[in-house]
Amino acid sequence: MQHFKLNRRDFLKATAVAGTMASAGSLLGGSLVPGAEAATTDDTQIIRTNCRSCTADCGVLAHVKNGRVVKLDGDPDFSRSEGALCVKGLSGIQALYHPNRLKYPLKRVGLRGENKWKRISWEQAIDEIAHKLMEIRAKYGAESVFASTGGGGNPNFNGACRFCDTFDTPNWFEPGAAQCYMPRTLIYGMAYGDNKSYQGTDTSLGDSNGVELYFYNERNAKSLVMWGTAPAYSGPSQAGRVLAENRARGLKTVVIDPRFTPDASKADIWLPIRPGTDVALGLSWVRYIIANKLYDKDFLQRWSNLPYLVNTKTKMMLRGKELFKNADDKTFVVWDTKTNSAKPLPFPYDDNLDPALDGTFTINGEEYKTGFQLLKERAEPWTLQAAGKECWLEPKSIEKAILMFAKDAPSSIALGVATDQTPNSTQAAQVTAVLHILMGYFEKPGVLLQRYEDKGVGGLLRTTKLKSFLSEAQLHKRLGSVEHKGMLHWWIAQPTAILEAMTTGKPYKLKAWLERSGNKLGTVANASAWVEGMKNLDLIVHIFLYPTSFSAYSDYLLPATEWLESDFITASLNKCFSRKAVTHLYETANEAWIWAQIAKRCGELGHENCKRSFDKAQTAPESPYYNTYEEQLDHWTSFFGMTWKEYKDKTPFEFTPMERFRRYYVYKEINPKTGKVKGFNTGTGKVEGYMESLIILGRTGQPFTTYPLPPATKDYDPLPYYLKPSESPDNEVGKEYPLVMTNGRLPFWHHTTLRNIPYLREIKPYAELWVHPADAKKYGISQDDWVQIESMRGKIHARALVTEGIAKGVVYMERFWNPENLDTPTHGWQEMNVNVLSKQTAPFNDLCGTYTLRGYQVKISKAKEAPKGIWTEPKQFEPWMPQVSDKTKTVEI
Amino acid sequence: MKKTALVIDLDRCIGCYSCEIACKNENKIDLGVQYNKVFTMGPTGSFPNLEMYYLPAVCQSCKNAPCVEVCPTGASYVDKDGVILVDSKKCIACMSCISACPYGARKFNEKQQYVEKCTMCSHLLNAGDQPACVKVCCAKARFFGDVNDPESKVSKIIKEAGSAARSLPDEGNHPATRYILHDKTAKWQNKKSWTFFENI
Ligand code: SF4
Ligand code: SF4
Ligand code: SF4
Ligand code: SF4
């Protein structure tokens, strides 16, 4: 097979020479593009690989002619996508050969923001960056260096985290995390158990869960609730397509979304919820299901912790040991209705008992309630009417949706990113986890929550954190995470706390930012505040595929490989696949290698931890850093007893047989070690609807921390609670800013990526503001008008899409930026970037520190004209069409 | 005689635009031109009782193709599979076909100075492959085949759909393309005439 081989030594040698011919030039206009290299061979190869324009890894057949990628087809053998590709994946060629890609390491020569650059060698770039980092560390402490990463299909998501652990700084962040997925992985991990080596353990369709739906021919699922998720938009070639298959086979669906999305248009019930009020709705479901006894009593008694007695003063579950001799750690106490007395319940259960679900009991003078009772009391205020009022929904429709979820069984709730983007983030995950528990929707045929055994292939074989390298003193300094200990789950700092420190120097100064992702200014809340704060930094490095607005404020730009240039381990259900570097352009390098090189150089300059990080014995059980990416790949594939080359040549192969991979009722299987049923991987061995574990987390940092931490200022709530949106039409802010802003995906982009793809921008050249006709009329706006949108934090523009497909009083916008304005004073992030408006300040989610990306207040008015310089006509995107590249290298291996 | 046409199941179609982009990639189409363009039909009704569907607009593979009839040079022709094609070498850019097509499914290529349209990816069909838009379709909503052969998959789909098999208005051109849309998904929006792409 023809294949480019990334020989790092040659690579560095070549670039060292090229670096001496440094030239200055702007990021646009291709002054850094040398002439084309002649073709070497004449045959077209079809190489099986995987996309990474988002995180879903769809199967791709790349047609490569003379080292140049000429066509992308879907791979019908990749079971999750079955030959489909979305428009993001289909943009792979225009992205790879984009004339404005970052081609070489660049160093700023003008003032920050002036956008003047000089080409330098990799050696020089790494050396200068490492020197600066070491200097800052000596002067301000390692914690003043921070890193960040983000979406855009980054496969080495933990690259930034691993570097920070190694450098002994606790500060890395991601604009997603607390705002995307972490609230769900945290809560489902606590409620359902720590299920690292399984697939399907939370219900995020956008994160390759909901695996059961892929077996659509079995027609097991009868209904599905899509809550704040729009798979036809966010993942059409996987979850979106699988929903279409399931619907075609009779699956009934409820869609809870302020927008009338494609999935909403095909749903049996659409609940256009007011953004930010999901927990109120969820609690009304809990209340209705309990009041109407729709729950699965047997499951609750045997397999949940809801019958366990909880001390109402301490909020802790009563341990068997406290009352009964010889009780073991997994014995808790229930109220037996047969004997009307407290009884120990050893794991898994005792058939002689009939544990009470509700009730208040007094034992030895102390008051106890069951978790179920506490839950019931918590949900009590949320009648259908109350929820209808708060969520702007019809009570009748809410009831219909609940009945579909409870009676068209088995069902599940696929919870999307929407609820992660408000301070109610973890509570929303909690209330949906509780709803699954009430209905016993675990590991049955047709439900989403499953433990399909993937041996960690899906999640573990990639860059991992290096938690043991972060010292105790430094862990204590992590910004925001002592108060918000849920962040320990992803081992991450809070964006707002980073912004605060960067801006005010409190609690300490931040001095260097290493950033790997697309346009951070399009993803962080209140982008303008970040640009202000960045002025206080001495070093800003941007690692990405092409320059974005963020690059304009940076000191060094390091070119990362596109997915068509990178090797990686991938998987689909029970099969292994491989992403292959089918070509290679210029001097782009794999991100994993870039981080390793910076660490290596810091080690050479005397950083002990960085030196140790290359020693396998010291990093075990995690991977060490390697000097080349090939060695890193070999390390990962050694899991299979293969080198990367052997692995890649063998793919696709089954890493586990389907019958081993896909098993129902894992909790009822016998654990050969104990001779008892396996149960769930939680503290109680049961699914936990009453989450005492959150109290322990808040007080100690367990189970995620490596060292004991001081308690948060208040205990985390073991039950879901509803926090009203802090900006709301019915409070002071709403008087000036009457409309609720929400956000959400479109099929064209992944986060802030791909705004520079001509074929995509031709379809969606500008940001649209969805507004209901009644509101449009009220504010004097007609279809296609340019509109000014303003929040307490800033103002932007968009074009009006007047539509019934959004509730009155709500407006919607997607994140947008304008690469065509990169070389102007706005650097493209100020025109239509909805995150100029979003809210980075308190209130935060208790556990994760989540701020507000959806559900804040704005006002709108007709604008005079479009923002300056933006491209709106198809022909304007011509300069971005693919061009002949240099340094496309083909090597026989 | 064979009549190869597309059949698109709008109950399934999720409006993902993959067919539009795959078509542009495969046929290296200029900016500003589409052979296949996804339209959002709706939402109609009033909040919150709404309907919506997507309509990928494409050459309707007319059985009685006016574009071929009016072509003075024979550049527009019907091939062995019943696909309507343009021989760019014979096209004199008189634009007659563009005005003859009731749906505006043809476009003038300014760079190359000839008329272009959906080719049913005949270069792929001839190589034993399928049209790019059919292969890539996320919802497996697109089918192609011989509508004149009652045993073909497309004929069976059309038959099974009964009255849910819709066609664009027929002005004597007899479009062969069918869109499957059941009322449960959304009501078919009947219009007197359709123009997908603006003509010059
Ligand atoms: S969903 Fe699209 S972007 Fe994501 S992996 Fe699949 S084809 Fe690529
Ligand atoms: S739709 Fe237009 S281009 Fe296609 S066959 Fe009919 S008349 Fe010709
Ligand atoms: S058949 Fe080919 S040319 Fe016609 S719309 Fe589909 S992809 Fe485009
Ligand atoms: S690819 Fe298929 S599902 Fe997507 S818009 Fe086209 S026809 Fe519809």
Coordinates of C-alpha atoms and ligand atoms in Angstrom, one line a residue, chain B residues 3 58-68 84 97 100-106 117 173 175, ligand 2:
Chain B
K3 CA -35.9 4.8 -17.6
V58 CA -33.1 17.4 -8.8
C59 CA -33.7 16.7 -12.5
Q60 CA -37.0 14.8 -12.7
S61 CA -35.9 12.4 -15.4
C62 CA -38.8 13.3 -17.7
K63 CA -40.2 10.6 -19.9
N64 CA -41.1 13.2 -22.4
A65 CA -38.2 15.6 -21.8
P66 CA -38.8 19.0 -23.2
C67 CA -35.2 19.9 -22.7
V68 CA -34.2 17.2 -25.2
I84 CA -31.0 12.7 -19.9
C97 CA -33.3 23.8 -22.8
A100 CA -37.8 24.5 -21.6
C101 CA -37.2 22.7 -18.3
P102 CA -40.3 23.3 -16.1
Y103 CA -38.3 23.0 -12.9
G104 CA -35.2 24.9 -13.6
A105 CA -33.1 21.8 -13.1
R106 CA -30.4 23.0 -15.7
K117 CA -27.4 19.2 -15.0
N173 CA -43.2 16.3 -19.6
P175 CA -41.5 13.4 -14.7
Ligands
SF4_2 S1 -36.4 18.0 -15.2 FE1 -35.7 19.5 -16.7 S2 -33.7 18.8 -17.2 FE2 -34.6 17.1 -16.2 S3 -35.4 15.9 -17.9 FE3 -37.1 17.2 -17.2 S4 -36.9 19.0 -18.5 FE4 -35.0 17.9 -18.7

